[in-house]
mmCIF file of C-alpha atoms in Angstrom:
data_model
loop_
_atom_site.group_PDB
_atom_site.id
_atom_site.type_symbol
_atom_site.label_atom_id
_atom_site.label_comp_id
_atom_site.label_asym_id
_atom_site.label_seq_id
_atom_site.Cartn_x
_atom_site.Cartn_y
_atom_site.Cartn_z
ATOM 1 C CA UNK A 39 247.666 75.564 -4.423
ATOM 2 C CA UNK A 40 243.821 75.532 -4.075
ATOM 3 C CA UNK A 41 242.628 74.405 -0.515
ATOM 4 C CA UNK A 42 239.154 72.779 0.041
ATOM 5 C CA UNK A 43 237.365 72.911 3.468
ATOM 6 C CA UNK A 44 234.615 70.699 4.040
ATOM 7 C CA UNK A 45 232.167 73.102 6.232
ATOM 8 C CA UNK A 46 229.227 70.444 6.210
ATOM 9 C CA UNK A 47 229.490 67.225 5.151
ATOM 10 C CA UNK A 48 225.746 66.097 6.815
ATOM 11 C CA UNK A 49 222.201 65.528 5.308
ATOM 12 C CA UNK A 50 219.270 68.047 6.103
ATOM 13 C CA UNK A 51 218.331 66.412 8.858
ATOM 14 C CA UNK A 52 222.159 66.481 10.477
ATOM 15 C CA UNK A 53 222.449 63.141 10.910
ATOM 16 C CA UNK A 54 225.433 61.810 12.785
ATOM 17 C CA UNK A 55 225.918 65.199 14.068
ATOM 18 C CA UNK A 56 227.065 66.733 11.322
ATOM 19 C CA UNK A 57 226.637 70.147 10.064
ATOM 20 C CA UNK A 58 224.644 71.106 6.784
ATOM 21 C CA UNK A 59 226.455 71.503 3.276
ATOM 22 C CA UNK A 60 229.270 73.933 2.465
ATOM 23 C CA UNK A 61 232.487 73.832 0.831
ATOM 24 C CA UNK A 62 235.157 76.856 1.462
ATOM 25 C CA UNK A 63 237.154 77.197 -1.427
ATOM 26 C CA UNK A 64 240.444 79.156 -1.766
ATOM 27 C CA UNK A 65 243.594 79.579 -3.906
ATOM 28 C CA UNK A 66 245.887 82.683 -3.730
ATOM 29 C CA UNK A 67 243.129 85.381 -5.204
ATOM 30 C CA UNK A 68 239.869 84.199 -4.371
ATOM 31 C CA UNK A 69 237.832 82.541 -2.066
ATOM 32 C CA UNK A 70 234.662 81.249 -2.265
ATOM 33 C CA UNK A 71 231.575 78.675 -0.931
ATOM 34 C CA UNK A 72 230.131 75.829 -3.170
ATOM 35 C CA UNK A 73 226.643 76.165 -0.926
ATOM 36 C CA UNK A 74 225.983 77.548 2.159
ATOM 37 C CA UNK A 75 223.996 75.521 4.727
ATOM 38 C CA UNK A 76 222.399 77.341 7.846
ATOM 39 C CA UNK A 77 225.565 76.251 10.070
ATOM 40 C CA UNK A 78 227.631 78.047 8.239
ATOM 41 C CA UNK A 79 228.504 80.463 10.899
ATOM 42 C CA UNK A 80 229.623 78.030 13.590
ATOM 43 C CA UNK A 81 231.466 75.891 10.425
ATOM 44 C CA UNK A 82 233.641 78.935 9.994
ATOM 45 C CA UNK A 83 233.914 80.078 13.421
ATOM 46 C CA UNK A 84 234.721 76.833 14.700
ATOM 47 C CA UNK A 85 237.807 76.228 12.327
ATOM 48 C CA UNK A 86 238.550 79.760 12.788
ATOM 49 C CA UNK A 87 238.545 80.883 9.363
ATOM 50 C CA UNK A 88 238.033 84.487 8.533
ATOM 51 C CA UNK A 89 234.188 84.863 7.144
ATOM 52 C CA UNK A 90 235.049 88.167 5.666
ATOM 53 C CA UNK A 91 237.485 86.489 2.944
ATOM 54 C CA UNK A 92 234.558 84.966 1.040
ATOM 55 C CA UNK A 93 234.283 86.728 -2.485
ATOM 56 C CA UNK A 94 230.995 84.866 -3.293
ATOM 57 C CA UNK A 95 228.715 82.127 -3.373
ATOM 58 C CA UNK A 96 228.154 79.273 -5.518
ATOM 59 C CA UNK A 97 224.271 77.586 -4.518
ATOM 60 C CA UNK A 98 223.640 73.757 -6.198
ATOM 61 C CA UNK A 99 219.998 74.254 -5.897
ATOM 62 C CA UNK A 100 216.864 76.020 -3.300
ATOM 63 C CA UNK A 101 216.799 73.702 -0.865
ATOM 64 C CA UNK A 102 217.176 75.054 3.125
ATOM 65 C CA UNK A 103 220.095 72.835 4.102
ATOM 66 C CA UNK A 104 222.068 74.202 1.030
ATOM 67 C CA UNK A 105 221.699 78.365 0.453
ATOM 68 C CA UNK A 106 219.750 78.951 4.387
ATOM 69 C CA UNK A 107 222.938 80.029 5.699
ATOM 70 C CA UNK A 108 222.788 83.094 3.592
ATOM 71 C CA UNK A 109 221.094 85.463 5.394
ATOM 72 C CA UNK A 110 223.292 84.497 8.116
ATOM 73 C CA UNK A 111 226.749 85.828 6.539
ATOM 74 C CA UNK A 112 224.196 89.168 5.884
ATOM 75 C CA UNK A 113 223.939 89.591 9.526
ATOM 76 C CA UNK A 114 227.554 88.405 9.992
ATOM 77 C CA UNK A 115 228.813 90.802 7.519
ATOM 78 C CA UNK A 116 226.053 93.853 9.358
ATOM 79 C CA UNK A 117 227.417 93.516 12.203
ATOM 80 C CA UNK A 118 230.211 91.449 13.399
ATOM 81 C CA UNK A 119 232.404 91.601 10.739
ATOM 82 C CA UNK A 120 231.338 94.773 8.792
ATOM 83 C CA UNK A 121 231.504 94.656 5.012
ATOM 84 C CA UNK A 122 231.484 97.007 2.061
ATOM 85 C CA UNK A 123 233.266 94.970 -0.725
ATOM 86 C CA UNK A 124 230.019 92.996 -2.900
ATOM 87 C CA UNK A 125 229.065 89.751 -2.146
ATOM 88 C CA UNK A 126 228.120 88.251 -5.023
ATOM 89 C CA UNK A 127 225.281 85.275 -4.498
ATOM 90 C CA UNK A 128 225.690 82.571 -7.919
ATOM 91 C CA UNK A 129 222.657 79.810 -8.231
ATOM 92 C CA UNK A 130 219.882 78.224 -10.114
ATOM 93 C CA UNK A 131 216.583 79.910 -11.317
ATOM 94 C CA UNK A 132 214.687 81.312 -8.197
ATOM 95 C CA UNK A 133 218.079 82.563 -5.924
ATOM 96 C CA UNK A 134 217.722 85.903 -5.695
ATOM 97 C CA UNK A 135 213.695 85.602 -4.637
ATOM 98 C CA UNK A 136 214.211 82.663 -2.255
ATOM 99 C CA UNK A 137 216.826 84.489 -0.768
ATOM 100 C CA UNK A 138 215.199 87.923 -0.170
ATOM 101 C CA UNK A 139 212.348 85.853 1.115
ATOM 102 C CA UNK A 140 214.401 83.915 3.419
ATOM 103 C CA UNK A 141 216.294 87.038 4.883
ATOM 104 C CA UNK A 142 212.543 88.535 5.242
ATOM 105 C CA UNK A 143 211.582 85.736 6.894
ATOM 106 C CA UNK A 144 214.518 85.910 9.587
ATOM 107 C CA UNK A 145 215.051 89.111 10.087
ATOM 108 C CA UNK A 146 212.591 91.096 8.775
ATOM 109 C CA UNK A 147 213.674 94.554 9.835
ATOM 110 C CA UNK A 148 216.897 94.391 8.464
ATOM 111 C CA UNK A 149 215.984 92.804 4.964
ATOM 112 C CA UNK A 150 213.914 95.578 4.676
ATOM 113 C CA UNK A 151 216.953 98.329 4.883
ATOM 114 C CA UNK A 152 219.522 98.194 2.492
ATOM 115 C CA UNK A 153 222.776 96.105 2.855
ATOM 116 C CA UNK A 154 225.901 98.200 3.932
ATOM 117 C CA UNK A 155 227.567 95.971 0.900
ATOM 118 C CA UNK A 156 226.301 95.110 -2.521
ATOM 119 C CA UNK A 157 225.100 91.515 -2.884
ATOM 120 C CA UNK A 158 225.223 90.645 -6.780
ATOM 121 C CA UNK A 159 223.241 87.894 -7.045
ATOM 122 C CA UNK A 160 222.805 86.418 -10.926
ATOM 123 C CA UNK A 161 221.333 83.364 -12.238
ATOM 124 C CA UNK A 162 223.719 80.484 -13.250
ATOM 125 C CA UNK A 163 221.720 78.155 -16.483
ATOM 126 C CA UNK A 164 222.331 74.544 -16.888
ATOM 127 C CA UNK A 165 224.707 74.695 -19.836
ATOM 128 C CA UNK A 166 226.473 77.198 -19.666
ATOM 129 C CA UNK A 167 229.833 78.452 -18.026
ATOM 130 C CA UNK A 168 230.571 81.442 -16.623
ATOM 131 C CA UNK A 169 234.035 82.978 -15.584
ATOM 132 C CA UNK A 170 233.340 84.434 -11.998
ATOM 133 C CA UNK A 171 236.396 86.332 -10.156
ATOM 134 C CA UNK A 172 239.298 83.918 -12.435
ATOM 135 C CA UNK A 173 237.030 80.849 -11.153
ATOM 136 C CA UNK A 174 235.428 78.900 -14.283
ATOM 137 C CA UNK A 175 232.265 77.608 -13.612
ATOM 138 C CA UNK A 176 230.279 75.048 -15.350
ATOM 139 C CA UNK A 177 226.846 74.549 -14.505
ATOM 140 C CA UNK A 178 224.299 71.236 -15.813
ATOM 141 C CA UNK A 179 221.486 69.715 -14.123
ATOM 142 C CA UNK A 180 221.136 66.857 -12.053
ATOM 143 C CA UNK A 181 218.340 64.731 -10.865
ATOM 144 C CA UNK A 182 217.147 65.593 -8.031
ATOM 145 C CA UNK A 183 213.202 66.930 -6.451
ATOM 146 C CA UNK A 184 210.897 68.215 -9.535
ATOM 147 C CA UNK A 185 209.899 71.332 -8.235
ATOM 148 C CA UNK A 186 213.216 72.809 -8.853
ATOM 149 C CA UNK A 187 216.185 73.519 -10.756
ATOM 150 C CA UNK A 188 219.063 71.286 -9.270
ATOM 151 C CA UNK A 189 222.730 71.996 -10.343
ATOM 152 C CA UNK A 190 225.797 70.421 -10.297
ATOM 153 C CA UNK A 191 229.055 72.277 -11.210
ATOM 154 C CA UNK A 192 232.668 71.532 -12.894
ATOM 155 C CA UNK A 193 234.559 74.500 -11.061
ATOM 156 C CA UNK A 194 238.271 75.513 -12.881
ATOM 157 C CA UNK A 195 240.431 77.217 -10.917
ATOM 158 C CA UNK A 196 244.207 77.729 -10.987
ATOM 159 C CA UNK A 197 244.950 74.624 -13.267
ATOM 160 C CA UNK A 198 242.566 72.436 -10.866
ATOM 161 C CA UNK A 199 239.480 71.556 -10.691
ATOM 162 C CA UNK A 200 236.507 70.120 -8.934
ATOM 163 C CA UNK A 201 233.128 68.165 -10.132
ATOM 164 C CA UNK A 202 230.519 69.041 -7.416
ATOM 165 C CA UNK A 203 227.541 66.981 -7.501
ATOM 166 C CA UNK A 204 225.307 69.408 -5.626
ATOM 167 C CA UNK A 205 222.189 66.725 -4.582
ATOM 168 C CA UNK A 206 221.201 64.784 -7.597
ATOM 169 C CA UNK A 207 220.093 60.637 -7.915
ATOM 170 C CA UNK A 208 223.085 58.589 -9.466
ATOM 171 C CA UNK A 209 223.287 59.469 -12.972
ATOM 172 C CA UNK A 210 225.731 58.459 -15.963
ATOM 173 C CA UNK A 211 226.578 61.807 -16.661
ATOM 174 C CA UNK A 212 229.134 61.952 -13.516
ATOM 175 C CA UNK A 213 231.255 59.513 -15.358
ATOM 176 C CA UNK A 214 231.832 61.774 -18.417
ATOM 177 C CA UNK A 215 231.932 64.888 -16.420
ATOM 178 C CA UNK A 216 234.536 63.263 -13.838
ATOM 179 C CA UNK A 217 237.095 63.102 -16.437
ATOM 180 C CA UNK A 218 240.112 64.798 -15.648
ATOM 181 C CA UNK A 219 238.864 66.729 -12.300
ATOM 182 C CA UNK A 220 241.096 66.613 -9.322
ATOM 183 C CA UNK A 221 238.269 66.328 -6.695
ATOM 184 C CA UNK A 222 235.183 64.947 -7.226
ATOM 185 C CA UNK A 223 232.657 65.645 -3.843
ATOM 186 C CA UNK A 224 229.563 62.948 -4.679
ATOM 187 C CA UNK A 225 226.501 63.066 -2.571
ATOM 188 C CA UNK A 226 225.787 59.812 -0.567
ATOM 189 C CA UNK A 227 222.873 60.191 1.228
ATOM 190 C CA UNK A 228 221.766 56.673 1.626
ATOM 191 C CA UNK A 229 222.790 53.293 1.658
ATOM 192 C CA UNK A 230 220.204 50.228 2.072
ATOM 193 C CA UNK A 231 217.233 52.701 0.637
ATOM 194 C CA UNK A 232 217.553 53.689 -3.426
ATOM 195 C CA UNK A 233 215.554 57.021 -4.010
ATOM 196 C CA UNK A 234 215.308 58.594 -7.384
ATOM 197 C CA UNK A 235 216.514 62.044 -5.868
ATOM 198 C CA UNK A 236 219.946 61.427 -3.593
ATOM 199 C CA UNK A 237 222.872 58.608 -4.457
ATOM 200 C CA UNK A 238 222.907 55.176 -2.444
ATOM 201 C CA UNK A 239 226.118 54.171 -1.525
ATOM 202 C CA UNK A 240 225.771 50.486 -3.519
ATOM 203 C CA UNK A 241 225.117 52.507 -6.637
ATOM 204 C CA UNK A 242 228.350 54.707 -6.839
ATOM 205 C CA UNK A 243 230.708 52.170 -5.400
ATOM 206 C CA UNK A 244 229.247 50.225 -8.387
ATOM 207 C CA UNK A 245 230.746 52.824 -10.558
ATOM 208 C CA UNK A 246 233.585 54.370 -8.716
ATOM 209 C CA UNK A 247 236.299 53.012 -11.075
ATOM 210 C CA UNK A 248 234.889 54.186 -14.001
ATOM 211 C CA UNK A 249 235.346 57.998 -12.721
ATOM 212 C CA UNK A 250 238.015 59.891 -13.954
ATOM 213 C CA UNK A 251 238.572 62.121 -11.032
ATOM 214 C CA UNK A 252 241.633 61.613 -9.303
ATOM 215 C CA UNK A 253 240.502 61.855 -6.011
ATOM 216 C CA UNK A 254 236.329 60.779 -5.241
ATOM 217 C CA UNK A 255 234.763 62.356 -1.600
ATOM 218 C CA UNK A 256 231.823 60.936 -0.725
ATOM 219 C CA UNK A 257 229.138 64.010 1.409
ATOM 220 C CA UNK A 258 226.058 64.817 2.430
ATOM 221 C CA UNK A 259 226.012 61.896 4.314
ATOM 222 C CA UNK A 260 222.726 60.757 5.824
ATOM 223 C CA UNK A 261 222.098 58.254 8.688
ATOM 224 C CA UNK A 262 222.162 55.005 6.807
ATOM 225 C CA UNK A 263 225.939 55.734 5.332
ATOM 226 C CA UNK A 264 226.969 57.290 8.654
ATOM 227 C CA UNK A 265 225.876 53.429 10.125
ATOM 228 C CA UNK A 266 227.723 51.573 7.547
ATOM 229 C CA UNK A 267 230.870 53.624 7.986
ATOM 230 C CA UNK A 268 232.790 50.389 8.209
ATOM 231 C CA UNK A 269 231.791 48.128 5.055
ATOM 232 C CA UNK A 270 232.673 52.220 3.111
ATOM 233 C CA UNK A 271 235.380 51.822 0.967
ATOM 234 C CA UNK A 272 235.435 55.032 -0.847
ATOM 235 C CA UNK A 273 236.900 58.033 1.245
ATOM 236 C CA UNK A 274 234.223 59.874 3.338
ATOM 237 C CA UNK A 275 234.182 63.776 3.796
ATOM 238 C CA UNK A 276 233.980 64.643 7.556
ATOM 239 C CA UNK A 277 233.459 68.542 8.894
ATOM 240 C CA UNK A 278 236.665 70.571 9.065
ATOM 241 C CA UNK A 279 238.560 68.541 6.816
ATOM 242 C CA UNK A 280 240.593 70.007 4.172
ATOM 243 C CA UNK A 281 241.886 68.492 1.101
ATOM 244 C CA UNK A 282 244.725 69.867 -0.818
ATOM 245 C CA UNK A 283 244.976 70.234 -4.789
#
């Protein structure tokens, strides 16, 4: 069985509440994030789950509300929950920099000592897969801010798998990369207003039945959606929910 725990299910701006993006991961010999928000802490805490299980970390793209929880599990893994297996840190062009700046930034005595653990961190490219721990990953780009490399991922693991959209404008390509994938979590940041970096609700409902993912979650849910909750057809992810595959 794989388990999926929606950490954060909110928007940058944690509308409604909510807290920023991460996905928990886990079958019977690895567990792992798909991002890492800067709530991550209390996400785990509050559900109880054991942060010291998490093998690695799988980042969509360098924006705060998706990888600024990272120095956090540093600090978590320093000193409440001491660590010396690696944590290895998986994500677009720039991770490894952002991240050392971030932790700088923070805490800037202890990014400047070694880690008691190794953190692997290694650059994931649009195209290509990568076999990390048993878990197949599949990286391509999606449409989202310029200034960056955005990434969505088709993750295989233990005969299931998932189609993350990471934040990305509706595009075609979800369709074809849908096919077959037990979970599909879709961004759905806004509803009346169409942007050409996050999905409006109108725009994948449009398409919804021309997925081929057997289940469609619906996340990273900004204030607009979160108002319209009732005329919402398609499921809605929620913090501390957990969806079995």
């Amino acid at each position: 069985m794989v388990r999926v725990t929606v950490l954060g299910s909110g928007d940058a701006f944690g509308s409604g509440g909510r807290l920023h993006s991460a996905y928990m991961v886990e079958s019977a010999g690895v567990t792992f994030l798909i991002d890492c928000g800067p709530t991550i802490l209390q996400s785990l805490k509050s559900g109880q789950h054991d942060t010291g299980r998490i093998d690695f970390v799988l980042v969509s793209h360098l924006h705060g509300d998706h990888f600024g929880g990272i120095p956090f599990l540093f600090m978590e893994y320093i000193y409440e929950r001491p660590r010396r297996r690696p944590l290895g840190v998986y994500g677009p062009l720039g991770t490894e920099r952002r991240v050392h700046a971030l932790f700088a930034a923070l805490y800037e005595k202890n990014a400047q000592m070694p880690t008691p653990f190794p953190v692997r961190f290694e650059q994931l490219e649009p195209g290509t897969t990568r076999d990390i721990g048993g878990v197949r990953v599949s990286a391509f780009c999606v449409p989202h801010t310029p200034e960056l490399v955005a990434l969505g991922y088709r993750i295989e693991i233990d005969g299931r798998s998932i189609l993350y959209s990471g934040d990305s404008a509706w595009t075609e390509d979800f369709i074809a990369r849908s096919r077959g994938a037990d979970l599909f979590i879709c961004e759905c940041s806004t509803y009346e207003t169409r942007l050409d970096i996050h999905v409006a609700y109108p725009e994948i409902a449009a398409r919804a039945r021309d997925l081929g993912c057997k289940r469609l979650l619906l996340s990273h849910l900004g204030a607009e959606p979160l108002r319209h909750l009732s005329d919402i057809t398609l499921e809605c992810a929620r913090d501390g929910m957990i969806v079995e595959l």
